[in-house]
């Protein structure tokens, strides 16, 4: 081992494919003063025993793009390094044996069209032609992906490592991390132990790519990284003349996958009763394996024998000796089965872990986005779904992480229907009014640990047409009732789960990150007194995006200026940790006060009458204004903003008053026709108004000009934004029972050009609505086709918003909102 340096620009911990890929890509971006340390030899943690599948089609566009990038990178490595990364481009089959799975395959095929991914939908005869050794009597169809294949994991790791070395990275094996020094909330050094003693390497950038040990490494710096090592098992049969060009096969209905290896067949699967590897020192020994557990593997083996009858000659699967090898090793899982990437709460400590069995396929893409993030400040792709900051403080609970990870693993091959709710670790976070929602029989969903009402029971027997296909699976006629009540009287929405951040600092510092103008006066009289002598102080509320250096949308928020140097930012339920980190990175002091305040939204034409009956304060302050008022006996910050396109307020009160405020609003509102309403109604109402959702309609990959949000950007910032090539357009489907859920392919003049960002049914306008980015030159009035439920359906590009286009219902004077 050569001498460890006293300092380095970055230290990568872990010599598997994740660490080697990050090091390689850092060097490609010019960070050559990088060291990689591994306590064993390279790839001897979890990489070496990976089954090596590379399946390009995933549930999100970012996952798919990362794997497509990886598949392109691996052949390049051979040319760069002279080392064979063990790439076998044999193609892959994904089978469907139930109508529901076939629907999923058709939906995935439609999504793949928008990714530019080459595939073909086969019937059972076409499936057999591709792979004659299969039994296809129960196969309804399959997807053939010629770009799929498999890799030798150790070869890939060594090829990435050699590529990194050739670009200047220094790699040290037999070196154990014993500590990470942190001062002032930032990494300053890594402590190491090698065969020649102790070392300290000064650095401000550390990448934790330690696989199943990533959580242990994170705790050395005081960071909580919810990694759960879970035992995963596969077998390899003796050689039997299986051709080397045999495609990979996934049979998710039967929780089994297989491929060729050395003339035999590798068979693996996702068991329903997984087991956590309970240890304080994961991966402390190299090439860790567990004793074979053939009883647990029985379901997957039986499924494999049914699918490939020739496997029956190997035996019933009970005897490990019947196989050429049995691999039962640890895999690093996460609470939601998705990667953990990005910067932790400790500045300078990054993580690239939690590869959840499919990480080898995306290793190249992981290295790419991590290096871009570290060097350039943001990755090319929208990776929020993989961002370690997607979890809240509850993720530090090992019990919570374990329960969620086990649930995720056991359902890894299940069909995930949009809107379907899982129950593990619930309930966890609850609004003060949760007891009232439960008593009313609410149907709950969960986000970021919060229990949120999807809808309440319907009160009418009116026959409401159910949407076709998947859109009608998780659905209730109550959604329509709640939408129309909000339009005609009022709706009361519990949005306590909103993430709320108190920001201290100069408006200039905050404005550098925001697109809109935030320097607006506090306390001005924007209202017109009607009859009450109580005039509250009025605060400005600003709708804005937080933008990165490229103009990409990092957050979509409202900011209320409470004082000259104090602001309250409200963002989406799952985005608080992400947005707080973004603000702190720009030098602002941030306190997360989400749990300190309940939030109820009262919207609709009778909202003024309802609230006025409970308050002696002047409620006539205008739109995008906020005031501190009393509602009954409860102190409230009332904000005249809306996410449904109706007159009303967001009402914030300290949490201990939350139940009282809900009861007061319900008692006052019900006689006026008000109804409590849930998030599914909210989504329908916001679609009709064209209100965007971050992570769907707007992301770091889109700018405000592309998203139709130029009105929320101050002139000098708008002028600096790149000229848009696409624009987010409203689409109205021809048949109202065809409802989009997001991800559906959009064709213009017969060619795929985009995919739906979000969609649903608008009950106030009676239309099926979708949004998609189209070429900027395509104007409203044109026609497109959308792939819905396996069919192409027509849609018209329409001016937006569809509902109340002049905004008169939102901005009406309070006494006019009642219709009097």
PDB file of C-alpha atoms in Angstrom, residues 573-774:
ATOM      1  CA  UNK A 573     -45.372  17.694   2.771  1.00  0.00           C
ATOM      2  CA  UNK A 574     -42.339  15.664   1.668  1.00  0.00           C
ATOM      3  CA  UNK A 575     -40.063  18.543   0.738  1.00  0.00           C
ATOM      4  CA  UNK A 576     -39.265  20.249   4.053  1.00  0.00           C
ATOM      5  CA  UNK A 577     -35.899  18.587   4.691  1.00  0.00           C
ATOM      6  CA  UNK A 578     -34.840  19.136   1.069  1.00  0.00           C
ATOM      7  CA  UNK A 579     -35.876  22.790   0.997  1.00  0.00           C
ATOM      8  CA  UNK A 580     -34.355  23.571   4.404  1.00  0.00           C
ATOM      9  CA  UNK A 581     -31.023  22.139   3.264  1.00  0.00           C
ATOM     10  CA  UNK A 582     -31.203  24.228   0.090  1.00  0.00           C
ATOM     11  CA  UNK A 583     -31.808  27.414   2.090  1.00  0.00           C
ATOM     12  CA  UNK A 584     -29.044  26.673   4.599  1.00  0.00           C
ATOM     13  CA  UNK A 585     -26.630  26.018   1.763  1.00  0.00           C
ATOM     14  CA  UNK A 586     -27.263  29.617   0.726  1.00  0.00           C
ATOM     15  CA  UNK A 587     -26.391  30.983   4.171  1.00  0.00           C
ATOM     16  CA  UNK A 588     -29.879  31.375   5.646  1.00  0.00           C
ATOM     17  CA  UNK A 589     -30.874  30.349   9.175  1.00  0.00           C
ATOM     18  CA  UNK A 590     -33.779  27.924   9.012  1.00  0.00           C
ATOM     19  CA  UNK A 591     -35.973  26.336  11.673  1.00  0.00           C
ATOM     20  CA  UNK A 592     -38.396  23.565  10.696  1.00  0.00           C
ATOM     21  CA  UNK A 593     -41.646  24.446  12.494  1.00  0.00           C
ATOM     22  CA  UNK A 594     -43.882  21.990  10.637  1.00  0.00           C
ATOM     23  CA  UNK A 595     -45.074  20.244  13.791  1.00  0.00           C
ATOM     24  CA  UNK A 596     -45.602  23.514  15.656  1.00  0.00           C
ATOM     25  CA  UNK A 597     -48.599  24.566  13.570  1.00  0.00           C
ATOM     26  CA  UNK A 598     -51.803  22.988  12.367  1.00  0.00           C
ATOM     27  CA  UNK A 599     -53.103  24.207   9.006  1.00  0.00           C
ATOM     28  CA  UNK A 600     -56.690  24.061   7.788  1.00  0.00           C
ATOM     29  CA  UNK A 601     -57.719  25.483   4.433  1.00  0.00           C
ATOM     30  CA  UNK A 602     -61.190  26.995   4.139  1.00  0.00           C
ATOM     31  CA  UNK A 603     -62.047  27.613   0.495  1.00  0.00           C
ATOM     32  CA  UNK A 604     -65.281  28.352  -1.329  1.00  0.00           C
ATOM     33  CA  UNK A 605     -67.829  31.141  -1.915  1.00  0.00           C
ATOM     34  CA  UNK A 606     -69.275  30.818   1.614  1.00  0.00           C
ATOM     35  CA  UNK A 607     -65.852  30.872   3.284  1.00  0.00           C
ATOM     36  CA  UNK A 608     -66.156  34.540   4.243  1.00  0.00           C
ATOM     37  CA  UNK A 609     -69.508  34.072   5.974  1.00  0.00           C
ATOM     38  CA  UNK A 610     -68.218  31.028   7.835  1.00  0.00           C
ATOM     39  CA  UNK A 611     -65.036  32.674   9.094  1.00  0.00           C
ATOM     40  CA  UNK A 612     -66.702  36.012   9.833  1.00  0.00           C
ATOM     41  CA  UNK A 613     -69.125  34.216  12.138  1.00  0.00           C
ATOM     42  CA  UNK A 614     -66.132  33.139  14.249  1.00  0.00           C
ATOM     43  CA  UNK A 615     -63.955  36.258  14.210  1.00  0.00           C
ATOM     44  CA  UNK A 616     -64.261  39.888  15.226  1.00  0.00           C
ATOM     45  CA  UNK A 617     -61.275  40.854  13.070  1.00  0.00           C
ATOM     46  CA  UNK A 618     -61.384  42.569   9.705  1.00  0.00           C
ATOM     47  CA  UNK A 619     -61.164  39.780   7.145  1.00  0.00           C
ATOM     48  CA  UNK A 620     -61.194  41.979   4.043  1.00  0.00           C
ATOM     49  CA  UNK A 621     -57.437  41.986   3.434  1.00  0.00           C
ATOM     50  CA  UNK A 622     -56.775  41.076  -0.161  1.00  0.00           C
ATOM     51  CA  UNK A 623     -55.417  38.159  -2.126  1.00  0.00           C
ATOM     52  CA  UNK A 624     -51.812  37.143  -1.348  1.00  0.00           C
ATOM     53  CA  UNK A 625     -51.997  38.881   2.024  1.00  0.00           C
ATOM     54  CA  UNK A 626     -51.803  37.408   5.520  1.00  0.00           C
ATOM     55  CA  UNK A 627     -52.987  38.673   8.895  1.00  0.00           C
ATOM     56  CA  UNK A 628     -52.894  37.533  12.497  1.00  0.00           C
ATOM     57  CA  UNK A 629     -56.491  37.145  13.607  1.00  0.00           C
ATOM     58  CA  UNK A 630     -58.546  35.312  16.223  1.00  0.00           C
ATOM     59  CA  UNK A 631     -60.948  32.561  15.200  1.00  0.00           C
ATOM     60  CA  UNK A 632     -63.158  31.944  18.176  1.00  0.00           C
ATOM     61  CA  UNK A 633     -60.592  31.844  20.969  1.00  0.00           C
ATOM     62  CA  UNK A 634     -57.761  30.599  18.743  1.00  0.00           C
ATOM     63  CA  UNK A 635     -54.845  32.754  17.493  1.00  0.00           C
ATOM     64  CA  UNK A 636     -54.501  32.231  13.752  1.00  0.00           C
ATOM     65  CA  UNK A 637     -52.321  33.436  10.903  1.00  0.00           C
ATOM     66  CA  UNK A 638     -54.783  33.627   8.005  1.00  0.00           C
ATOM     67  CA  UNK A 639     -53.293  33.669   4.499  1.00  0.00           C
ATOM     68  CA  UNK A 640     -55.406  34.624   1.475  1.00  0.00           C
ATOM     69  CA  UNK A 641     -53.999  32.001  -0.859  1.00  0.00           C
ATOM     70  CA  UNK A 642     -55.590  29.023  -2.534  1.00  0.00           C
ATOM     71  CA  UNK A 643     -54.637  25.770  -4.241  1.00  0.00           C
ATOM     72  CA  UNK A 644     -58.143  25.012  -5.498  1.00  0.00           C
ATOM     73  CA  UNK A 645     -59.141  28.194  -7.319  1.00  0.00           C
ATOM     74  CA  UNK A 646     -61.769  29.369  -4.838  1.00  0.00           C
ATOM     75  CA  UNK A 647     -61.907  32.287  -2.406  1.00  0.00           C
ATOM     76  CA  UNK A 648     -60.574  31.552   1.044  1.00  0.00           C
ATOM     77  CA  UNK A 649     -57.688  31.159   3.442  1.00  0.00           C
ATOM     78  CA  UNK A 650     -55.007  28.902   4.768  1.00  0.00           C
ATOM     79  CA  UNK A 651     -55.445  29.081   8.539  1.00  0.00           C
ATOM     80  CA  UNK A 652     -52.383  28.364  10.700  1.00  0.00           C
ATOM     81  CA  UNK A 653     -52.585  27.977  14.462  1.00  0.00           C
ATOM     82  CA  UNK A 654     -50.290  26.547  17.150  1.00  0.00           C
ATOM     83  CA  UNK A 655     -50.802  22.791  17.235  1.00  0.00           C
ATOM     84  CA  UNK A 656     -52.283  22.740  20.733  1.00  0.00           C
ATOM     85  CA  UNK A 657     -55.231  24.776  19.397  1.00  0.00           C
ATOM     86  CA  UNK A 658     -55.624  22.583  16.325  1.00  0.00           C
ATOM     87  CA  UNK A 659     -58.477  20.375  17.475  1.00  0.00           C
ATOM     88  CA  UNK A 660     -60.420  23.341  18.830  1.00  0.00           C
ATOM     89  CA  UNK A 661     -60.012  25.250  15.567  1.00  0.00           C
ATOM     90  CA  UNK A 662     -61.175  22.285  13.482  1.00  0.00           C
ATOM     91  CA  UNK A 663     -64.251  21.797  15.666  1.00  0.00           C
ATOM     92  CA  UNK A 664     -65.089  25.509  15.489  1.00  0.00           C
ATOM     93  CA  UNK A 665     -64.818  25.610  11.711  1.00  0.00           C
ATOM     94  CA  UNK A 666     -66.899  22.454  11.306  1.00  0.00           C
ATOM     95  CA  UNK A 667     -69.626  23.737  13.615  1.00  0.00           C
ATOM     96  CA  UNK A 668     -69.780  27.079  11.832  1.00  0.00           C
ATOM     97  CA  UNK A 669     -69.436  25.691   8.329  1.00  0.00           C
ATOM     98  CA  UNK A 670     -71.798  22.749   8.134  1.00  0.00           C
ATOM     99  CA  UNK A 671     -74.970  24.914   8.214  1.00  0.00           C
ATOM    100  CA  UNK A 672     -73.600  26.770   5.154  1.00  0.00           C
ATOM    101  CA  UNK A 673     -73.151  23.566   3.150  1.00  0.00           C
ATOM    102  CA  UNK A 674     -69.430  23.258   3.857  1.00  0.00           C
ATOM    103  CA  UNK A 675     -67.891  19.767   3.655  1.00  0.00           C
ATOM    104  CA  UNK A 676     -64.604  18.424   4.915  1.00  0.00           C
ATOM    105  CA  UNK A 677     -62.567  17.335   1.895  1.00  0.00           C
ATOM    106  CA  UNK A 678     -59.480  15.289   1.147  1.00  0.00           C
ATOM    107  CA  UNK A 679     -56.382  15.285  -0.999  1.00  0.00           C
ATOM    108  CA  UNK A 680     -57.953  13.534  -3.992  1.00  0.00           C
ATOM    109  CA  UNK A 681     -60.461  16.378  -4.327  1.00  0.00           C
ATOM    110  CA  UNK A 682     -57.621  18.845  -3.868  1.00  0.00           C
ATOM    111  CA  UNK A 683     -55.733  17.304  -6.775  1.00  0.00           C
ATOM    112  CA  UNK A 684     -58.777  17.461  -9.023  1.00  0.00           C
ATOM    113  CA  UNK A 685     -59.446  21.094  -8.151  1.00  0.00           C
ATOM    114  CA  UNK A 686     -55.852  22.203  -8.673  1.00  0.00           C
ATOM    115  CA  UNK A 687     -55.684  20.519 -12.114  1.00  0.00           C
ATOM    116  CA  UNK A 688     -58.642  22.605 -13.293  1.00  0.00           C
ATOM    117  CA  UNK A 689     -56.733  25.731 -12.292  1.00  0.00           C
ATOM    118  CA  UNK A 690     -53.444  24.571 -13.781  1.00  0.00           C
ATOM    119  CA  UNK A 691     -51.637  24.747 -10.432  1.00  0.00           C
ATOM    120  CA  UNK A 692     -48.316  22.933 -10.678  1.00  0.00           C
ATOM    121  CA  UNK A 693     -46.948  20.236  -8.372  1.00  0.00           C
ATOM    122  CA  UNK A 694     -43.209  20.109  -7.728  1.00  0.00           C
ATOM    123  CA  UNK A 695     -41.740  16.734  -8.585  1.00  0.00           C
ATOM    124  CA  UNK A 696     -44.398  16.128 -11.260  1.00  0.00           C
ATOM    125  CA  UNK A 697     -45.147  19.203 -13.349  1.00  0.00           C
ATOM    126  CA  UNK A 698     -42.068  21.153 -12.302  1.00  0.00           C
ATOM    127  CA  UNK A 699     -38.640  19.797 -11.349  1.00  0.00           C
ATOM    128  CA  UNK A 700     -35.009  20.913 -11.365  1.00  0.00           C
ATOM    129  CA  UNK A 701     -35.000  19.897 -15.028  1.00  0.00           C
ATOM    130  CA  UNK A 702     -37.632  22.537 -15.910  1.00  0.00           C
ATOM    131  CA  UNK A 703     -37.496  26.335 -15.770  1.00  0.00           C
ATOM    132  CA  UNK A 704     -40.329  28.721 -14.852  1.00  0.00           C
ATOM    133  CA  UNK A 705     -40.628  29.832 -18.477  1.00  0.00           C
ATOM    134  CA  UNK A 706     -41.116  26.261 -19.659  1.00  0.00           C
ATOM    135  CA  UNK A 707     -43.574  25.600 -16.847  1.00  0.00           C
ATOM    136  CA  UNK A 708     -45.712  28.664 -17.590  1.00  0.00           C
ATOM    137  CA  UNK A 709     -44.606  30.346 -14.355  1.00  0.00           C
ATOM    138  CA  UNK A 710     -42.849  33.371 -15.815  1.00  0.00           C
ATOM    139  CA  UNK A 711     -45.363  35.598 -13.996  1.00  0.00           C
ATOM    140  CA  UNK A 712     -43.758  34.496 -10.706  1.00  0.00           C
ATOM    141  CA  UNK A 713     -40.240  35.603 -11.724  1.00  0.00           C
ATOM    142  CA  UNK A 714     -38.987  39.181 -11.383  1.00  0.00           C
ATOM    143  CA  UNK A 715     -37.954  40.807 -14.680  1.00  0.00           C
ATOM    144  CA  UNK A 716     -34.166  40.722 -14.242  1.00  0.00           C
ATOM    145  CA  UNK A 717     -34.211  37.056 -13.190  1.00  0.00           C
ATOM    146  CA  UNK A 718     -36.585  36.191 -16.018  1.00  0.00           C
ATOM    147  CA  UNK A 719     -34.251  37.774 -18.552  1.00  0.00           C
ATOM    148  CA  UNK A 720     -31.426  35.508 -17.378  1.00  0.00           C
ATOM    149  CA  UNK A 721     -33.407  32.288 -17.871  1.00  0.00           C
ATOM    150  CA  UNK A 722     -32.629  30.169 -20.924  1.00  0.00           C
ATOM    151  CA  UNK A 723     -34.996  30.444 -23.858  1.00  0.00           C
ATOM    152  CA  UNK A 724     -37.567  27.655 -23.513  1.00  0.00           C
ATOM    153  CA  UNK A 725     -37.804  24.924 -26.122  1.00  0.00           C
ATOM    154  CA  UNK A 726     -40.837  23.274 -24.531  1.00  0.00           C
ATOM    155  CA  UNK A 727     -43.927  24.523 -22.742  1.00  0.00           C
ATOM    156  CA  UNK A 728     -46.230  22.826 -20.240  1.00  0.00           C
ATOM    157  CA  UNK A 729     -49.598  22.506 -21.949  1.00  0.00           C
ATOM    158  CA  UNK A 730     -53.086  21.602 -20.745  1.00  0.00           C
ATOM    159  CA  UNK A 731     -54.644  18.661 -22.586  1.00  0.00           C
ATOM    160  CA  UNK A 732     -58.332  17.748 -22.500  1.00  0.00           C
ATOM    161  CA  UNK A 733     -59.051  14.112 -23.386  1.00  0.00           C
ATOM    162  CA  UNK A 734     -61.887  13.313 -25.778  1.00  0.00           C
ATOM    163  CA  UNK A 735     -63.467  10.678 -23.531  1.00  0.00           C
ATOM    164  CA  UNK A 736     -63.973  11.764 -19.943  1.00  0.00           C
ATOM    165  CA  UNK A 737     -63.643   8.181 -18.649  1.00  0.00           C
ATOM    166  CA  UNK A 738     -60.078   7.946 -19.914  1.00  0.00           C
ATOM    167  CA  UNK A 739     -58.103   9.450 -17.054  1.00  0.00           C
ATOM    168  CA  UNK A 740     -54.320   9.910 -16.947  1.00  0.00           C
ATOM    169  CA  UNK A 741     -52.262   9.165 -13.855  1.00  0.00           C
ATOM    170  CA  UNK A 742     -48.891  10.477 -15.033  1.00  0.00           C
ATOM    171  CA  UNK A 743     -46.224   8.991 -17.282  1.00  0.00           C
ATOM    172  CA  UNK A 744     -48.498   8.223 -20.237  1.00  0.00           C
ATOM    173  CA  UNK A 745     -46.889   8.753 -23.660  1.00  0.00           C
ATOM    174  CA  UNK A 746     -47.991  11.739 -25.729  1.00  0.00           C
ATOM    175  CA  UNK A 747     -47.800  11.645 -29.536  1.00  0.00           C
ATOM    176  CA  UNK A 748     -47.851  14.644 -31.830  1.00  0.00           C
ATOM    177  CA  UNK A 749     -48.420  14.011 -35.547  1.00  0.00           C
ATOM    178  CA  UNK A 750     -47.943  10.300 -34.874  1.00  0.00           C
ATOM    179  CA  UNK A 751     -44.540  10.553 -33.198  1.00  0.00           C
ATOM    180  CA  UNK A 752     -43.795  10.360 -29.463  1.00  0.00           C
ATOM    181  CA  UNK A 753     -42.790  13.770 -28.117  1.00  0.00           C
ATOM    182  CA  UNK A 754     -43.540  13.780 -24.401  1.00  0.00           C
ATOM    183  CA  UNK A 755     -45.259  12.123 -21.457  1.00  0.00           C
ATOM    184  CA  UNK A 756     -47.990  13.241 -19.086  1.00  0.00           C
ATOM    185  CA  UNK A 757     -46.639  14.969 -15.981  1.00  0.00           C
ATOM    186  CA  UNK A 758     -49.906  14.734 -14.066  1.00  0.00           C
ATOM    187  CA  UNK A 759     -53.540  14.110 -14.842  1.00  0.00           C
ATOM    188  CA  UNK A 760     -56.986  13.502 -13.420  1.00  0.00           C
ATOM    189  CA  UNK A 761     -60.650  14.355 -13.749  1.00  0.00           C
ATOM    190  CA  UNK A 762     -61.916  17.899 -13.192  1.00  0.00           C
ATOM    191  CA  UNK A 763     -65.339  17.660 -11.604  1.00  0.00           C
ATOM    192  CA  UNK A 764     -66.167  21.368 -11.822  1.00  0.00           C
ATOM    193  CA  UNK A 765     -65.561  21.433 -15.591  1.00  0.00           C
ATOM    194  CA  UNK A 766     -66.536  17.807 -16.334  1.00  0.00           C
ATOM    195  CA  UNK A 767     -63.340  17.087 -18.269  1.00  0.00           C
ATOM    196  CA  UNK A 768     -60.482  14.605 -18.133  1.00  0.00           C
ATOM    197  CA  UNK A 769     -57.351  16.763 -17.863  1.00  0.00           C
ATOM    198  CA  UNK A 770     -53.657  16.092 -18.369  1.00  0.00           C
ATOM    199  CA  UNK A 771     -50.505  18.186 -18.562  1.00  0.00           C
ATOM    200  CA  UNK A 772     -47.449  17.545 -20.711  1.00  0.00           C
ATOM    201  CA  UNK A 773     -44.436  19.444 -22.026  1.00  0.00           C
ATOM    202  CA  UNK A 774     -44.752  20.002 -25.776  1.00  0.00           C
TER     203      UNK A 774
END
